[in-house]
Short mmCIF file of C-alpha atoms in Angstrom, two decimals:
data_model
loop_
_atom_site.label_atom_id
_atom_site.label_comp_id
_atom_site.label_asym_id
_atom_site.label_seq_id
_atom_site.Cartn_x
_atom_site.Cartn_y
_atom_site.Cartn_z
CA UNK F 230 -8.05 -8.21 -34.67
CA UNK F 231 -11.63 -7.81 -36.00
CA UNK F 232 -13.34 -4.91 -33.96
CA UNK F 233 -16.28 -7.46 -33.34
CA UNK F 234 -14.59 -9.62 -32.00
CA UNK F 235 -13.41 -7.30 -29.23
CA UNK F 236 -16.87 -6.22 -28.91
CA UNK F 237 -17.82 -9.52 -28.25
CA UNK F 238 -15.32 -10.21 -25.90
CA UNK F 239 -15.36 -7.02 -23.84
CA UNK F 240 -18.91 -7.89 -23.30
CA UNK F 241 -17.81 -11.78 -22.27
CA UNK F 242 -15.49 -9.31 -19.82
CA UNK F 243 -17.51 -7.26 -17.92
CA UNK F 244 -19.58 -10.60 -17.31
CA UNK F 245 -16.62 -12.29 -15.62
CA UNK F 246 -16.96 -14.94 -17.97
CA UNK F 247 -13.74 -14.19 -20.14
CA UNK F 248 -10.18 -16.45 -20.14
CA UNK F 249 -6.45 -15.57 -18.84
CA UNK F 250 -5.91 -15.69 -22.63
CA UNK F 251 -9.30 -13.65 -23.94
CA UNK F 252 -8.10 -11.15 -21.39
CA UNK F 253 -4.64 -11.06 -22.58
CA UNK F 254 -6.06 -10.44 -26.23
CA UNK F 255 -8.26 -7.92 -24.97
CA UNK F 256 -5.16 -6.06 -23.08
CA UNK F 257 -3.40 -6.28 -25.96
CA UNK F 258 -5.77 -4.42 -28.15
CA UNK F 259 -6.19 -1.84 -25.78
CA UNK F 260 -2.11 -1.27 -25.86
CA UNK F 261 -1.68 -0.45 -29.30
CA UNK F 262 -2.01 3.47 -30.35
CA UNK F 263 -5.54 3.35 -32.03
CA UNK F 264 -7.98 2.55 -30.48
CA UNK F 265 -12.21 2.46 -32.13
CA UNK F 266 -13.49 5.53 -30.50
CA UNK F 267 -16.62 3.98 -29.15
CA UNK F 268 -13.97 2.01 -27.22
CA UNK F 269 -11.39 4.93 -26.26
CA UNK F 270 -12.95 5.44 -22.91
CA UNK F 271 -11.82 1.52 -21.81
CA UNK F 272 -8.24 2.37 -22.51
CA UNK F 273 -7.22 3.92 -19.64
CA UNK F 274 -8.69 0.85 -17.72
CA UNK F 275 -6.56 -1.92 -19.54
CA UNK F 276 -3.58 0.61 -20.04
CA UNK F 277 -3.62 0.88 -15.60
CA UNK F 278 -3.79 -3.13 -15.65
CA UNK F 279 -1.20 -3.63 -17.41
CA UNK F 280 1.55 -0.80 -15.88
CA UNK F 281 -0.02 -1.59 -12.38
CA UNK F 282 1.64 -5.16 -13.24
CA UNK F 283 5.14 -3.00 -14.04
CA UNK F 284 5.61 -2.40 -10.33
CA UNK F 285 8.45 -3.94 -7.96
CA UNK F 286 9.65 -4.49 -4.84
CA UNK F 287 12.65 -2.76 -4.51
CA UNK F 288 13.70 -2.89 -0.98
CA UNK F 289 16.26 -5.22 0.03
CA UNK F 290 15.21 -7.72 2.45
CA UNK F 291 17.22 -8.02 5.71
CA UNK F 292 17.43 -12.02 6.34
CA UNK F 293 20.42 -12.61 7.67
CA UNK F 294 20.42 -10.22 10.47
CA UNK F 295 17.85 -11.63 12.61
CA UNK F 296 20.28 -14.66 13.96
CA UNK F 297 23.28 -12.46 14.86
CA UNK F 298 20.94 -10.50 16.94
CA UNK F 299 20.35 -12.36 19.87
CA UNK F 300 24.20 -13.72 20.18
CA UNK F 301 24.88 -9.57 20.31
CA UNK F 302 22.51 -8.87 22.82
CA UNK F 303 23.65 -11.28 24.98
CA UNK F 304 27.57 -10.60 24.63
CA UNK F 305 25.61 -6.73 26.07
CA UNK F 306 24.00 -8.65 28.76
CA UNK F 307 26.78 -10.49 30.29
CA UNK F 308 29.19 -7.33 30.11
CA UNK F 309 26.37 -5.30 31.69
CA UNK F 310 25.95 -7.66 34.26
CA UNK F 311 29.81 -8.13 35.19
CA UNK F 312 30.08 -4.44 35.76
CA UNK F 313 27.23 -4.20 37.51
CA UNK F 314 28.57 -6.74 40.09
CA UNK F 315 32.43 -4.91 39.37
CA UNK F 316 30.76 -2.13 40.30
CA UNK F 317 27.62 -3.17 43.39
CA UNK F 318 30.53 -5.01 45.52
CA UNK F 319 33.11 -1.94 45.24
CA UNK F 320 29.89 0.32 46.44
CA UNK F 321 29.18 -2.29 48.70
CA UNK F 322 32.78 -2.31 50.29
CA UNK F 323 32.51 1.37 50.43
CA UNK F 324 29.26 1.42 52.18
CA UNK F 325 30.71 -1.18 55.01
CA UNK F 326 34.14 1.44 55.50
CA UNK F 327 31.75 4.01 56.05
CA UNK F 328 29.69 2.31 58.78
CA UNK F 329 32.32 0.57 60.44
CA UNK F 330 34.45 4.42 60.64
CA UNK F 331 30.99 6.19 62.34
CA UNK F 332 31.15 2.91 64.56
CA UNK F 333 34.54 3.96 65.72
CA UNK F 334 33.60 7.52 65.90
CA UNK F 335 31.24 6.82 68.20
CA UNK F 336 32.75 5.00 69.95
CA UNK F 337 35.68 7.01 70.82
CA UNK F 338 33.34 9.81 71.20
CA UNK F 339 31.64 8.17 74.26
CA UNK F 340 35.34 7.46 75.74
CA UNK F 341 36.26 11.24 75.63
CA UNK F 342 33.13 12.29 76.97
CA UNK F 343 33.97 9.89 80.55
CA UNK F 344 37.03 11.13 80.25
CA UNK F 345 35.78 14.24 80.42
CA UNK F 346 33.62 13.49 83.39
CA UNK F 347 36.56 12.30 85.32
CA UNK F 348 38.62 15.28 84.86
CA UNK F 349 35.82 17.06 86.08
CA UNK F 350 36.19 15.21 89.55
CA UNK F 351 39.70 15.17 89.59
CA UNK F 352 39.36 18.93 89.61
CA UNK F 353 38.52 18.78 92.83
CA UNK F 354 41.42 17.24 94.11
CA UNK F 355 42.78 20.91 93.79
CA UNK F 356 40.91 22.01 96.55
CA UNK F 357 42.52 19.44 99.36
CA UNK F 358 45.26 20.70 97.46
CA UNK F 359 44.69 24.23 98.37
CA UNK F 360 43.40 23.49 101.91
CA UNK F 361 46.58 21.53 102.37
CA UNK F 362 48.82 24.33 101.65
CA UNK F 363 47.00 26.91 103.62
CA UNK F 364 47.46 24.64 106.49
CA UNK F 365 51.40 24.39 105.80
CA UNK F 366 51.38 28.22 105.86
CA UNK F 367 50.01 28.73 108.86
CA UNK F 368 52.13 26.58 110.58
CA UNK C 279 16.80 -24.23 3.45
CA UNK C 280 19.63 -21.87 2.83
CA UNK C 281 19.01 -18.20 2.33
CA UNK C 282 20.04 -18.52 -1.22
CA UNK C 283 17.87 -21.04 -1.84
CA UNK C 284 14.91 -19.05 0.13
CA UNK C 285 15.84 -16.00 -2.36
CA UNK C 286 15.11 -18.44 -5.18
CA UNK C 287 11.79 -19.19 -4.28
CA UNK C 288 10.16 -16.09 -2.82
CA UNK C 289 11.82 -13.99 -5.79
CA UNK C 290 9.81 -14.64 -8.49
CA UNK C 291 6.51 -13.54 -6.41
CA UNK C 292 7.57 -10.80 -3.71
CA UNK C 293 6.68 -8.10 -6.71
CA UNK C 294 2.65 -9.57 -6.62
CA UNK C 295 3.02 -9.74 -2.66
CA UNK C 296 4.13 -6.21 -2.59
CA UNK C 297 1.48 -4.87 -5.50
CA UNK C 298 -1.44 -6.86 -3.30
CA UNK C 299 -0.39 -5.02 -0.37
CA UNK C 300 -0.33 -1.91 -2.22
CA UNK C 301 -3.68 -2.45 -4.11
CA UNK C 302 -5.34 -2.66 -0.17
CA UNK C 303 -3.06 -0.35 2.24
CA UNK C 304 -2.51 2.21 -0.37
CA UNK C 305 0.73 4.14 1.01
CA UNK C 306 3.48 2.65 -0.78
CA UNK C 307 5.50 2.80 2.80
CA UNK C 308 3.25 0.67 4.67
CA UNK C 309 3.31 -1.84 1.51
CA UNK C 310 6.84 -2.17 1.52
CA UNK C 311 6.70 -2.54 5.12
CA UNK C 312 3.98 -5.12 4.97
CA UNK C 313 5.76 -6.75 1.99
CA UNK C 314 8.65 -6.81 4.36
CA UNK C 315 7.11 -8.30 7.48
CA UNK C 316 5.68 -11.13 5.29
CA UNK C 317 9.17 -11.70 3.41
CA UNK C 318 10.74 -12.16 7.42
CA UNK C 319 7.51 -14.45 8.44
CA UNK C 320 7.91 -16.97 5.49
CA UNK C 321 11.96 -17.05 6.41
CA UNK C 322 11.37 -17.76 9.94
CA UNK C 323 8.87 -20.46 8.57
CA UNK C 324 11.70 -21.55 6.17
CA UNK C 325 12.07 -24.85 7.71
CA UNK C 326 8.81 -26.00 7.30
CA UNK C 327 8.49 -24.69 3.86
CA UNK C 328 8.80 -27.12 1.99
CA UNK C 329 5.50 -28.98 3.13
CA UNK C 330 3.71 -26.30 1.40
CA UNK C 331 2.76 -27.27 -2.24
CA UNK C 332 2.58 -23.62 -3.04
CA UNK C 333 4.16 -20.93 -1.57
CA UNK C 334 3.43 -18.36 -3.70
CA UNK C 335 -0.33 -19.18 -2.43
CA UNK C 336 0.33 -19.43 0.99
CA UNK C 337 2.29 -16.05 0.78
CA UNK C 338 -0.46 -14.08 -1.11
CA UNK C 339 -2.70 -15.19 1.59
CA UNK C 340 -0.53 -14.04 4.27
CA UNK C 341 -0.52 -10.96 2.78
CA UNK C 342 -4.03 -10.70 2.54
CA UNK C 343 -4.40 -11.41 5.83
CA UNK C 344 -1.79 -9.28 7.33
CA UNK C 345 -2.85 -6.59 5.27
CA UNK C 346 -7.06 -6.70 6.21
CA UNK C 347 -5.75 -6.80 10.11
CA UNK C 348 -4.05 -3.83 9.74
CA UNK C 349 -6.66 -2.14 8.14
CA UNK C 350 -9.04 -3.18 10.88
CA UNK C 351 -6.91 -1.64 13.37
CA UNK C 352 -6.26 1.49 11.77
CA UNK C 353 -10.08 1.95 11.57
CA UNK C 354 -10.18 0.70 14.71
CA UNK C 355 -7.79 3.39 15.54
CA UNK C 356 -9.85 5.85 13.46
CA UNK C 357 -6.70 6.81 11.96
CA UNK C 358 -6.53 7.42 8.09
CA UNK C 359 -3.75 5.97 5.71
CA UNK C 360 -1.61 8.96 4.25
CA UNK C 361 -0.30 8.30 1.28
CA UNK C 362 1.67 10.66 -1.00
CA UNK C 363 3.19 8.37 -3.66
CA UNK C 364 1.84 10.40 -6.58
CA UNK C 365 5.31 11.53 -7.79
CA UNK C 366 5.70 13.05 -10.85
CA UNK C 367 8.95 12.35 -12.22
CA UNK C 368 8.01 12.40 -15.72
CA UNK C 369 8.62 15.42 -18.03
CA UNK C 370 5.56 17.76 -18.15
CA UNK C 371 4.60 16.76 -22.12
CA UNK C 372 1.28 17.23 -22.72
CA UNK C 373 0.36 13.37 -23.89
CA UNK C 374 2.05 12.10 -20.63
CA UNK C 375 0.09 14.60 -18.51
CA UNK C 376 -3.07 13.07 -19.88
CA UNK C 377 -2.12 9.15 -19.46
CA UNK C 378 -0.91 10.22 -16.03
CA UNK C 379 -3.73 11.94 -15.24
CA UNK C 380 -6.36 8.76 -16.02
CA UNK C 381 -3.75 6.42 -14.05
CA UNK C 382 -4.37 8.71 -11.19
CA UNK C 383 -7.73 8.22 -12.00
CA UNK C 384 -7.86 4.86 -12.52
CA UNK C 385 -5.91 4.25 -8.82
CA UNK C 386 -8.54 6.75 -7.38
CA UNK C 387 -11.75 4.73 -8.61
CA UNK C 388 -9.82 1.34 -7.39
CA UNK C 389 -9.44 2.74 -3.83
CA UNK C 390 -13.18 3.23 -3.87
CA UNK C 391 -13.97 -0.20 -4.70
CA UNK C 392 -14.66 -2.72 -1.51
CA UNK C 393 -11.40 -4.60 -0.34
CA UNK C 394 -13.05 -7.84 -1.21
CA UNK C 395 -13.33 -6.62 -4.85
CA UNK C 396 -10.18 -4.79 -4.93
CA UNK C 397 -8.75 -8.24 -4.55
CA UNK C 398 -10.63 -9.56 -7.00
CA UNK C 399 -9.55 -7.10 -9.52
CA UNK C 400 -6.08 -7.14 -8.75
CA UNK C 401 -5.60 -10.92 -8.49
CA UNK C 402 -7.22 -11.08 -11.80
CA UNK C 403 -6.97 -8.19 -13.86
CA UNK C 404 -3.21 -7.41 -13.01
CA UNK C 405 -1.56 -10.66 -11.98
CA UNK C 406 -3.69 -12.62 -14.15
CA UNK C 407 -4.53 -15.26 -11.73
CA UNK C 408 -6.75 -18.32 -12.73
CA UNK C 409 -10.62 -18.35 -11.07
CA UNK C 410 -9.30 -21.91 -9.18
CA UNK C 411 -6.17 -20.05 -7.62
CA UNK C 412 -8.32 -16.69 -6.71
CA UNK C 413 -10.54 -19.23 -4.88
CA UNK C 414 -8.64 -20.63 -2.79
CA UNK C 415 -6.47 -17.63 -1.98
CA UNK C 416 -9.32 -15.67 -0.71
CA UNK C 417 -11.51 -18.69 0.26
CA UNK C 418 -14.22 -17.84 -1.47
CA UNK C 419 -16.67 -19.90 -4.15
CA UNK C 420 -16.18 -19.85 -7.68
CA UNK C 421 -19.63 -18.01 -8.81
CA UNK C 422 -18.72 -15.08 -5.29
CA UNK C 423 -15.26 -14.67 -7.34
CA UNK C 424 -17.36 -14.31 -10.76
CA UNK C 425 -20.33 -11.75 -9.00
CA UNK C 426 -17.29 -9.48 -7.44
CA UNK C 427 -14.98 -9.03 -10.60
CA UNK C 428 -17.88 -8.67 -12.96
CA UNK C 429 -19.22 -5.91 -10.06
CA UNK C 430 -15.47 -4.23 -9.29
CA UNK C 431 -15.10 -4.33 -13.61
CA UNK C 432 -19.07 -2.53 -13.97
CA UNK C 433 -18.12 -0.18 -11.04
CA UNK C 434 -14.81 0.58 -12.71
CA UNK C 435 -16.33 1.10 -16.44
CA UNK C 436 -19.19 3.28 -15.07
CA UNK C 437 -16.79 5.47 -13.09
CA UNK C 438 -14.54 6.03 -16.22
CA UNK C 439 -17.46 6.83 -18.44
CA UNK C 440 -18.47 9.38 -16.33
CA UNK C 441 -15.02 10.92 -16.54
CA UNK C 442 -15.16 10.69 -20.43
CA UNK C 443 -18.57 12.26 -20.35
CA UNK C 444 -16.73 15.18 -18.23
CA UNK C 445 -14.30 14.85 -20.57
CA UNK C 446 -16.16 15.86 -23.50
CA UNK C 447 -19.06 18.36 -21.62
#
């Protein structure tokens, strides 16, 4: 490739007004060892084109995952939910035992307290008791 | 469409989608992330796929798309890409130092450029798109493609000369 030609075209380049295939000859010159010094300093330009092109995409790309997903998470909602209700009526249950046995605490509470009462007036009784007996003594 | 079949056609382009995202968020992680997010979009889409004449299209302008929005919001966010993906996992031989060295260059004096130009550049200069396709991609008109490649090419030649000029002095 005649070094005017390149000129010519590097020119047509910078102008935007250069082919795919002009540009392709042009990156081509540019990739071969020798280079016209006048025209070294462009090298490093066409050189970065063309290895900037080298670069891939290397991760893998998760597809398939996305559809599995939402039949897992709801397998996880429907167990979480079934214990929770295991679980809420077996708390539930426990709650009611426990209110229904301070019921009958109470309850039995207020019976030996008028119990209580009434052996406190029955006490009493001991004194006709008493009287009674003096009056057997003295007869 | 099957996923084998879905494979078949994003395949050949999901390297260009992933460069283009590259080219404008810079961090290779949040490319392969973007690349990723587009990849999942067009297979939830698959159904309807095949009314489009041409995916690759339609996927490069997702891309560009996605890829502008999240720029927006990390500026929005005032919160700077990080990028670290200058590896060097070469040996340390003298030539190789130097071509490395002006591809670092090179990739430094791209990220300058404006996005719309960037675009440009890439679609053109590395995937070697023609002016009709670049068009419609970005939506612009023929002679705004021509002005911003012949600007991102002047901006990139002055930049270099200025290196070689260091170069040398």
């Amino acid at each position: 490739m005649e070094l005017d030609n390149i000129e010519k075209l590097l020119e047509k380049y910078f102008e935007a007004t250069t082919t795919v295939a002009e540009e392709k000859t042009l990156q081509a010159y540019f990739s071969q060892e020798s280079v016209a010094t006048h025209l070294e300093q462009y090298k490093p330009m066409f050189n970065f084109f063309s290895n900037a092109k080298e670069e891939r995409y290397t991760k893998q790309v998760p597809l398939k995952p996305r559809k599995n997903y939402y039949k897992w998470i709801s397998v996880a909602a429907v167990a979480v939910l079934s214990f929770g209700i295991y679980f809420g009526n077996e708390y539930q249950e426990k709650r009611q035992a426990e209110y229904a046995y301070q019921e009958t605490k109470k309850a039995f509470e207020l019976l030996a307290e008028n119990f209580g009462k009434g052996t406190g007036k029955v006490a009493y009784l001991q004194e006709f008791e008493v009287a009674k007996q003096k009056i057997y003594n003295n007869n | 469409m099957k996923q084998a079949e879905f494979l078949n056609v994003v395949m050949p382009f999901k390297d260009k989608l992933y460069r283009l995202a590259k080219r404008l968020l810079v961090s290779r992680e949040e490319a392969e992330d973007a690349t990723q997010e587009i990849l999942l979009k067009l297979w939830s889409k698959n159904e309807s796929m095949e009314e489009y004449k041409n995916v690759e299209a339609f996927a490069m302008t997702m891309t560009k798309n996605f890829c502008l929005d999240r720029l927006k919001s990390k500026q929005a966010g005032n919160l700077k890409l990080v990028h670290s993906n200058y590896s060097d996992e070469s040996t340390s031989l003298q030539g190789q130092l130097e071509a490395e060295d002006s591809v670092r260059w090179m990739e430094r004096i791209m990220e300058e450029l404006p996005e719309q130009q960037k675009m440009v550049l890439q679609l053109r200069d590395v995937e070697q798109y023609e002016f009709e396709e670049i068009c419609d991609l970005l939506d612009m008109k023929p002679t705004a493609v021509r002005v911003a490649l012949s600007r991102a090419r002047k901006t990139v030649r002055q930049e270099l000369v200025k290196k070689h000029s260091y170069g040398i002095g």
